[in-house]
């Protein structure tokens, strides 16, 4: 991470887990583990019905609550869907967009991701846009070009100022929920490539300001190594975010990395 230019973010994605009742116990366990010094932002992306309870449970803490998905239209006949304004009204500050599970199971396209991104930004949400390759795509050497394509579609129509409100999450599909995280070297290679994409499309200042997260089997045991990479500014954590203790350990690893980074900056 590079705290000098961008925010470190530890974001949990609870996926289809955590009821409004369960979130109370979870919050009681996590709150004592939240460090006072704000060296990283902390986000929990909850199922829509759990958002109000999560907002209540974490009121007066520095944990922000996010959604996991949203529709790009403002309102209308879209049974089962939720708009960006509804997320905001429920108290969400962030939303995940284009998670690979939504792309794979619900046919979400790159064009949908782009429309959702514009709608999220218009509503004042902080979008976390997910990109990532399958194992086949990685093995054929296509990972970086695929991700460049996903990014060019997702970020289409944004200007150099607006893009700074976007967070990118690199989530290799083969690493999600498999216990097989990318090595720090492999994850950094893709995240660096994402930064290069941002630089050539939005300029150096914007590229420097955008936080890029890694997601895919991030755990307390591998978080420090991944977060120490210069182009990895945080994590998007599924399984390990469901256990307050584990999530707390990952937050601690991010804080420690950010502290070391700050000391290095001060020494310069
Ligand atoms: P896991 O941490 O369970 O691999 O999930 C990652 C993820 O998909 C976060 O969005």
mmCIF file of C-alpha atoms and ligand atoms in Angstrom:
data_model
loop_
_atom_site.group_PDB
_atom_site.id
_atom_site.type_symbol
_atom_site.label_atom_id
_atom_site.label_comp_id
_atom_site.label_asym_id
_atom_site.label_seq_id
_atom_site.Cartn_x
_atom_site.Cartn_y
_atom_site.Cartn_z
ATOM 1 C CA UNK A 1 0.000 0.000 0.000
ATOM 2 C CA UNK A 2 1.010 3.589 -0.389
ATOM 3 C CA UNK A 3 -0.640 5.649 2.325
ATOM 4 C CA UNK A 4 0.898 8.849 1.078
ATOM 5 C CA UNK A 5 -1.366 8.968 -1.958
ATOM 6 C CA UNK A 6 -4.387 6.766 -1.277
ATOM 7 C CA UNK A 7 -6.598 5.198 1.351
ATOM 8 C CA UNK A 8 -6.005 1.727 2.714
ATOM 9 C CA UNK A 9 -9.326 -0.122 2.813
ATOM 10 C CA UNK A 10 -10.246 -3.380 4.511
ATOM 11 C CA UNK A 11 -13.664 -4.393 3.224
ATOM 12 C CA UNK A 12 -15.651 -7.466 4.189
ATOM 13 C CA UNK A 13 -18.117 -9.045 1.785
ATOM 14 C CA UNK A 14 -20.549 -11.130 3.786
ATOM 15 C CA UNK A 15 -22.231 -12.425 0.616
ATOM 16 C CA UNK A 16 -25.498 -14.277 1.454
ATOM 17 C CA UNK A 17 -24.680 -14.563 5.151
ATOM 18 C CA UNK A 18 -25.472 -12.564 8.322
ATOM 19 C CA UNK A 19 -29.051 -11.862 9.381
ATOM 20 C CA UNK A 20 -30.045 -8.619 11.111
ATOM 21 C CA UNK A 21 -30.071 -10.542 14.409
ATOM 22 C CA UNK A 22 -26.654 -12.107 13.897
ATOM 23 C CA UNK A 23 -25.033 -8.766 13.126
ATOM 24 C CA UNK A 24 -25.463 -7.618 16.745
ATOM 25 C CA UNK A 25 -23.257 -10.369 18.177
ATOM 26 C CA UNK A 26 -20.790 -9.877 15.376
ATOM 27 C CA UNK A 27 -20.527 -6.144 16.087
ATOM 28 C CA UNK A 28 -20.108 -6.756 19.816
ATOM 29 C CA UNK A 29 -17.132 -8.976 19.024
ATOM 30 C CA UNK A 30 -15.560 -6.760 16.375
ATOM 31 C CA UNK A 31 -15.896 -3.359 18.047
ATOM 32 C CA UNK A 32 -13.193 -3.934 20.704
ATOM 33 C CA UNK A 33 -10.824 -5.013 17.899
ATOM 34 C CA UNK A 34 -11.142 -1.766 15.942
ATOM 35 C CA UNK A 35 -8.009 0.318 16.467
ATOM 36 C CA UNK A 36 -8.532 3.934 17.498
ATOM 37 C CA UNK A 37 -5.937 5.302 15.114
ATOM 38 C CA UNK A 38 -7.484 5.526 11.661
ATOM 39 C CA UNK A 39 -4.796 4.118 9.412
ATOM 40 C CA UNK A 40 -7.193 2.168 7.215
ATOM 41 C CA UNK A 41 -10.858 2.495 6.296
ATOM 42 C CA UNK A 42 -13.076 -0.374 7.392
ATOM 43 C CA UNK A 43 -16.118 -1.422 5.365
ATOM 44 C CA UNK A 44 -18.602 -4.267 5.737
ATOM 45 C CA UNK A 45 -20.787 -5.089 2.728
ATOM 46 C CA UNK A 46 -23.981 -6.646 4.021
ATOM 47 C CA UNK A 47 -27.007 -8.329 2.443
ATOM 48 C CA UNK A 48 -29.576 -5.599 1.711
ATOM 49 C CA UNK A 49 -31.958 -6.569 4.528
ATOM 50 C CA UNK A 50 -29.118 -6.533 7.048
ATOM 51 C CA UNK A 51 -27.831 -3.055 6.130
ATOM 52 C CA UNK A 52 -30.024 -1.065 8.582
ATOM 53 C CA UNK A 53 -29.155 -3.408 11.459
ATOM 54 C CA UNK A 54 -25.464 -3.242 10.556
ATOM 55 C CA UNK A 55 -25.593 0.561 10.407
ATOM 56 C CA UNK A 56 -27.184 0.605 13.869
ATOM 57 C CA UNK A 57 -24.758 -1.927 15.301
ATOM 58 C CA UNK A 58 -21.728 0.039 14.100
ATOM 59 C CA UNK A 59 -23.066 3.536 14.815
ATOM 60 C CA UNK A 60 -20.420 5.756 16.418
ATOM 61 C CA UNK A 61 -17.634 3.519 15.143
ATOM 62 C CA UNK A 62 -15.491 4.076 12.082
ATOM 63 C CA UNK A 63 -16.931 1.045 10.286
ATOM 64 C CA UNK A 64 -18.831 2.010 7.126
ATOM 65 C CA UNK A 65 -21.536 -0.256 5.754
ATOM 66 C CA UNK A 66 -21.897 -1.125 2.083
ATOM 67 C CA UNK A 67 -24.234 -2.991 -0.233
ATOM 68 C CA UNK A 68 -23.194 -5.920 -2.390
ATOM 69 C CA UNK A 69 -25.083 -5.015 -5.555
ATOM 70 C CA UNK A 70 -27.604 -2.530 -6.913
ATOM 71 C CA UNK A 71 -29.654 -1.807 -10.009
ATOM 72 C CA UNK A 72 -28.662 0.988 -12.368
ATOM 73 C CA UNK A 73 -32.182 2.341 -12.770
ATOM 74 C CA UNK A 74 -33.494 4.779 -10.168
ATOM 75 C CA UNK A 75 -36.864 3.045 -9.726
ATOM 76 C CA UNK A 76 -39.481 1.070 -11.635
ATOM 77 C CA UNK A 77 -40.699 -2.405 -12.483
ATOM 78 C CA UNK A 78 -37.581 -4.425 -11.582
ATOM 79 C CA UNK A 79 -38.880 -7.025 -9.138
ATOM 80 C CA UNK A 80 -36.351 -7.991 -6.510
ATOM 81 C CA UNK A 81 -33.933 -5.180 -7.303
ATOM 82 C CA UNK A 82 -32.583 -2.337 -5.169
ATOM 83 C CA UNK A 83 -31.585 1.136 -6.367
ATOM 84 C CA UNK A 84 -28.536 3.168 -5.382
ATOM 85 C CA UNK A 85 -30.784 5.686 -3.599
ATOM 86 C CA UNK A 86 -32.319 2.852 -1.574
ATOM 87 C CA UNK A 87 -28.849 1.770 -0.448
ATOM 88 C CA UNK A 88 -28.070 5.344 0.552
ATOM 89 C CA UNK A 89 -31.383 5.667 2.400
ATOM 90 C CA UNK A 90 -30.602 2.463 4.308
ATOM 91 C CA UNK A 91 -27.316 3.991 5.453
ATOM 92 C CA UNK A 92 -24.842 2.416 3.026
ATOM 93 C CA UNK A 93 -21.781 4.422 2.037
ATOM 94 C CA UNK A 94 -20.236 1.884 -0.339
ATOM 95 C CA UNK A 95 -21.402 -0.750 -2.756
ATOM 96 C CA UNK A 96 -19.704 -3.640 -4.469
ATOM 97 C CA UNK A 97 -20.308 -3.693 -8.225
ATOM 98 C CA UNK A 98 -19.592 -6.476 -10.716
ATOM 99 C CA UNK A 99 -18.600 -9.203 -8.284
ATOM 100 C CA UNK A 100 -17.648 -12.334 -10.225
ATOM 101 C CA UNK A 101 -20.461 -14.260 -8.532
ATOM 102 C CA UNK A 102 -22.976 -11.789 -9.961
ATOM 103 C CA UNK A 103 -21.341 -11.985 -13.365
ATOM 104 C CA UNK A 104 -21.304 -15.812 -13.304
ATOM 105 C CA UNK A 105 -24.677 -16.616 -11.735
ATOM 106 C CA UNK A 106 -26.837 -13.666 -12.781
ATOM 107 C CA UNK A 107 -25.423 -12.843 -16.184
ATOM 108 C CA UNK A 108 -24.174 -9.412 -15.224
ATOM 109 C CA UNK A 109 -22.263 -7.977 -18.181
ATOM 110 C CA UNK A 110 -19.456 -5.421 -18.395
ATOM 111 C CA UNK A 111 -22.001 -2.958 -19.810
ATOM 112 C CA UNK A 112 -24.241 -3.500 -16.746
ATOM 113 C CA UNK A 113 -21.245 -2.881 -14.503
ATOM 114 C CA UNK A 114 -20.622 0.426 -16.248
ATOM 115 C CA UNK A 115 -24.252 1.547 -15.869
ATOM 116 C CA UNK A 116 -24.267 0.546 -12.202
ATOM 117 C CA UNK A 117 -21.021 2.413 -11.604
ATOM 118 C CA UNK A 118 -22.436 5.645 -13.019
ATOM 119 C CA UNK A 119 -25.641 5.235 -10.983
ATOM 120 C CA UNK A 120 -23.699 4.517 -7.775
ATOM 121 C CA UNK A 121 -21.509 7.590 -8.232
ATOM 122 C CA UNK A 122 -24.518 9.785 -9.028
ATOM 123 C CA UNK A 123 -26.120 8.649 -5.758
ATOM 124 C CA UNK A 124 -22.968 9.505 -3.787
ATOM 125 C CA UNK A 125 -21.933 5.909 -3.056
ATOM 126 C CA UNK A 126 -18.335 4.758 -3.107
ATOM 127 C CA UNK A 127 -18.282 1.877 -5.596
ATOM 128 C CA UNK A 128 -15.921 -1.078 -5.272
ATOM 129 C CA UNK A 129 -15.655 -2.482 -8.790
ATOM 130 C CA UNK A 130 -14.550 -6.102 -9.049
ATOM 131 C CA UNK A 131 -12.461 -7.520 -11.868
ATOM 132 C CA UNK A 132 -10.655 -10.836 -12.201
ATOM 133 C CA UNK A 133 -9.888 -13.817 -14.361
ATOM 134 C CA UNK A 134 -10.780 -17.517 -14.308
ATOM 135 C CA UNK A 135 -8.087 -20.178 -13.955
ATOM 136 C CA UNK A 136 -8.284 -20.987 -17.692
ATOM 137 C CA UNK A 137 -7.783 -17.348 -18.581
ATOM 138 C CA UNK A 138 -4.793 -17.150 -16.232
ATOM 139 C CA UNK A 139 -3.242 -20.305 -17.637
ATOM 140 C CA UNK A 140 -3.484 -19.038 -21.205
ATOM 141 C CA UNK A 141 -1.707 -15.838 -20.135
ATOM 142 C CA UNK A 142 -4.779 -13.697 -20.803
ATOM 143 C CA UNK A 143 -5.324 -12.362 -17.268
ATOM 144 C CA UNK A 144 -3.980 -8.851 -17.721
ATOM 145 C CA UNK A 145 -5.559 -8.225 -21.122
ATOM 146 C CA UNK A 146 -8.917 -9.510 -19.853
ATOM 147 C CA UNK A 147 -8.722 -7.252 -16.816
ATOM 148 C CA UNK A 148 -7.800 -4.284 -18.982
ATOM 149 C CA UNK A 149 -10.907 -5.023 -21.035
ATOM 150 C CA UNK A 150 -13.106 -5.325 -17.919
ATOM 151 C CA UNK A 151 -11.730 -2.012 -16.662
ATOM 152 C CA UNK A 152 -12.147 -0.200 -19.941
ATOM 153 C CA UNK A 153 -15.803 -1.276 -20.042
ATOM 154 C CA UNK A 154 -16.477 -0.634 -16.342
ATOM 155 C CA UNK A 155 -14.870 2.816 -16.243
ATOM 156 C CA UNK A 156 -16.144 3.995 -19.622
ATOM 157 C CA UNK A 157 -17.370 7.595 -19.488
ATOM 158 C CA UNK A 158 -15.636 8.537 -16.216
ATOM 159 C CA UNK A 159 -13.308 11.524 -16.086
ATOM 160 C CA UNK A 160 -9.998 11.825 -14.246
ATOM 161 C CA UNK A 161 -11.624 13.439 -11.211
ATOM 162 C CA UNK A 162 -14.583 11.096 -10.799
ATOM 163 C CA UNK A 163 -12.478 7.959 -11.136
ATOM 164 C CA UNK A 164 -10.787 8.856 -7.848
ATOM 165 C CA UNK A 165 -14.028 8.015 -6.031
ATOM 166 C CA UNK A 166 -13.862 4.453 -7.376
ATOM 167 C CA UNK A 167 -12.095 1.561 -5.659
ATOM 168 C CA UNK A 168 -11.003 -1.387 -7.779
ATOM 169 C CA UNK A 169 -10.931 -4.907 -6.358
ATOM 170 C CA UNK A 170 -8.810 -7.485 -8.141
ATOM 171 C CA UNK A 171 -10.393 -10.825 -7.349
ATOM 172 C CA UNK A 172 -8.993 -13.788 -9.284
ATOM 173 C CA UNK A 173 -11.968 -16.142 -9.568
ATOM 174 C CA UNK A 174 -9.825 -19.222 -8.896
ATOM 175 C CA UNK A 175 -8.825 -17.764 -5.534
ATOM 176 C CA UNK A 176 -12.333 -16.946 -4.276
ATOM 177 C CA UNK A 177 -13.505 -19.286 -1.541
ATOM 178 C CA UNK A 178 -10.904 -21.901 -2.493
ATOM 179 C CA UNK A 179 -8.376 -21.299 0.275
ATOM 180 C CA UNK A 180 -5.867 -20.782 -2.523
ATOM 181 C CA UNK A 181 -4.964 -17.091 -2.503
ATOM 182 C CA UNK A 182 -2.808 -15.598 -5.232
ATOM 183 C CA UNK A 183 0.820 -15.242 -4.202
ATOM 184 C CA UNK A 184 1.773 -11.717 -3.238
ATOM 185 C CA UNK A 185 3.927 -11.610 -6.370
ATOM 186 C CA UNK A 186 1.107 -12.632 -8.724
ATOM 187 C CA UNK A 187 -1.432 -10.345 -7.053
ATOM 188 C CA UNK A 188 0.969 -7.399 -7.169
ATOM 189 C CA UNK A 189 1.700 -8.011 -10.844
ATOM 190 C CA UNK A 190 -1.974 -7.657 -11.767
ATOM 191 C CA UNK A 191 -2.591 -4.746 -9.378
ATOM 192 C CA UNK A 192 0.417 -2.923 -10.840
ATOM 193 C CA UNK A 193 -1.009 -3.537 -14.292
ATOM 194 C CA UNK A 194 -4.348 -2.088 -13.145
ATOM 195 C CA UNK A 195 -2.489 1.009 -11.959
ATOM 196 C CA UNK A 196 -0.756 1.287 -15.345
ATOM 197 C CA UNK A 197 -4.172 1.058 -17.036
ATOM 198 C CA UNK A 198 -5.457 3.859 -14.797
ATOM 199 C CA UNK A 199 -2.405 5.987 -15.550
ATOM 200 C CA UNK A 200 -2.724 5.673 -19.301
ATOM 201 C CA UNK A 201 -6.468 6.368 -19.248
ATOM 202 C CA UNK A 202 -6.856 8.917 -16.453
ATOM 203 C CA UNK A 203 -3.363 10.324 -15.845
ATOM 204 C CA UNK A 204 -0.737 9.818 -13.164
ATOM 205 C CA UNK A 205 -2.445 11.787 -10.401
ATOM 206 C CA UNK A 206 -5.675 9.847 -10.609
ATOM 207 C CA UNK A 207 -3.871 6.507 -10.955
ATOM 208 C CA UNK A 208 -1.945 7.289 -7.798
ATOM 209 C CA UNK A 209 -5.120 8.167 -5.877
ATOM 210 C CA UNK A 210 -7.235 5.076 -6.650
ATOM 211 C CA UNK A 211 -7.159 2.304 -4.040
ATOM 212 C CA UNK A 212 -6.770 -1.179 -5.480
ATOM 213 C CA UNK A 213 -7.819 -4.084 -3.254
ATOM 214 C CA UNK A 214 -6.965 -7.759 -3.517
ATOM 215 C CA UNK A 215 -9.680 -10.343 -2.858
ATOM 216 C CA UNK A 216 -9.611 -14.145 -2.877
ATOM 217 C CA UNK A 217 -8.907 -16.239 0.235
ATOM 218 C CA UNK A 218 -7.322 -13.357 2.124
ATOM 219 C CA UNK A 219 -6.841 -14.530 5.725
ATOM 220 C CA UNK A 220 -4.963 -13.380 8.824
ATOM 221 C CA UNK A 221 -2.099 -15.680 7.771
ATOM 222 C CA UNK A 222 -1.490 -14.101 4.346
ATOM 223 C CA UNK A 223 -2.860 -10.562 4.784
ATOM 224 C CA UNK A 224 0.372 -8.868 5.886
ATOM 225 C CA UNK A 225 2.348 -10.165 2.913
ATOM 226 C CA UNK A 226 -0.320 -9.166 0.392
ATOM 227 C CA UNK A 227 -0.889 -5.745 1.958
ATOM 228 C CA UNK A 228 2.836 -4.982 1.935
ATOM 229 C CA UNK A 229 2.806 -4.934 -1.902
ATOM 230 C CA UNK A 230 3.104 -1.388 -3.262
ATOM 231 C CA UNK A 231 0.016 -1.553 -5.494
ATOM 232 C CA UNK A 232 -2.268 -3.485 -3.115
ATOM 233 C CA UNK A 233 -4.064 -0.959 -0.925
ATOM 234 C CA UNK A 234 -6.318 -3.278 1.007
ATOM 235 C CA UNK A 235 -8.484 -6.357 0.828
ATOM 236 C CA UNK A 236 -11.985 -7.469 -0.129
ATOM 237 C CA UNK A 237 -12.555 -10.364 2.202
ATOM 238 C CA UNK A 238 -15.292 -12.985 1.992
ATOM 239 C CA UNK A 239 -15.039 -16.014 4.289
ATOM 240 C CA UNK A 240 -12.667 -14.487 6.835
ATOM 241 C CA UNK A 241 -14.900 -11.415 7.231
ATOM 242 C CA UNK A 242 -17.661 -13.605 8.685
ATOM 243 C CA UNK A 243 -15.601 -14.237 11.796
ATOM 244 C CA UNK A 244 -15.132 -11.005 13.722
ATOM 245 C CA UNK A 245 -11.875 -12.279 15.242
ATOM 246 C CA UNK A 246 -10.325 -13.063 11.856
ATOM 247 C CA UNK A 247 -11.534 -9.840 10.325
ATOM 248 C CA UNK A 248 -10.071 -7.978 13.291
ATOM 249 C CA UNK A 249 -6.710 -9.641 12.689
ATOM 250 C CA UNK A 250 -6.736 -8.552 9.049
ATOM 251 C CA UNK A 251 -7.546 -4.983 10.129
ATOM 252 C CA UNK A 252 -4.612 -5.178 12.548
ATOM 253 C CA UNK A 253 -2.322 -6.328 9.718
ATOM 254 C CA UNK A 254 -3.448 -3.388 7.559
ATOM 255 C CA UNK A 255 -2.907 -0.928 10.384
ATOM 256 C CA UNK A 256 0.589 -2.285 10.984
ATOM 257 C CA UNK A 257 1.489 -2.096 7.289
ATOM 258 C CA UNK A 258 0.158 1.472 7.114
ATOM 259 C CA UNK A 259 2.130 2.430 10.212
ATOM 260 C CA UNK A 260 5.375 1.067 8.738
ATOM 261 C CA UNK A 261 4.620 2.881 5.503
ATOM 262 C CA UNK A 262 4.128 6.149 7.338
ATOM 263 C CA UNK A 263 7.427 5.727 9.163
ATOM 264 C CA UNK A 264 9.191 5.096 5.855
ATOM 265 C CA UNK A 265 7.599 8.238 4.381
ATOM 266 C CA UNK A 266 8.635 10.300 7.362
ATOM 267 C CA UNK A 267 12.204 8.997 7.111
ATOM 268 C CA UNK A 268 12.446 10.071 3.462
HETATM 269 P P1 LIG B 1 -13.113 -15.270 -0.025
HETATM 270 O O1 LIG B 1 -12.331 -14.336 0.875
HETATM 271 O O2 LIG B 1 -14.077 -16.123 0.720
HETATM 272 O O3 LIG B 1 -12.211 -16.034 -0.939
HETATM 273 O O4 LIG B 1 -14.028 -14.335 -0.966
HETATM 274 C C1 LIG B 1 -13.452 -13.286 -1.646
HETATM 275 C C2 LIG B 1 -14.526 -12.481 -2.267
HETATM 276 O O5 LIG B 1 -15.184 -12.907 -3.199
HETATM 277 C C3 LIG B 1 -14.785 -11.151 -1.701
HETATM 278 O O6 LIG B 1 -15.632 -10.407 -2.514
#
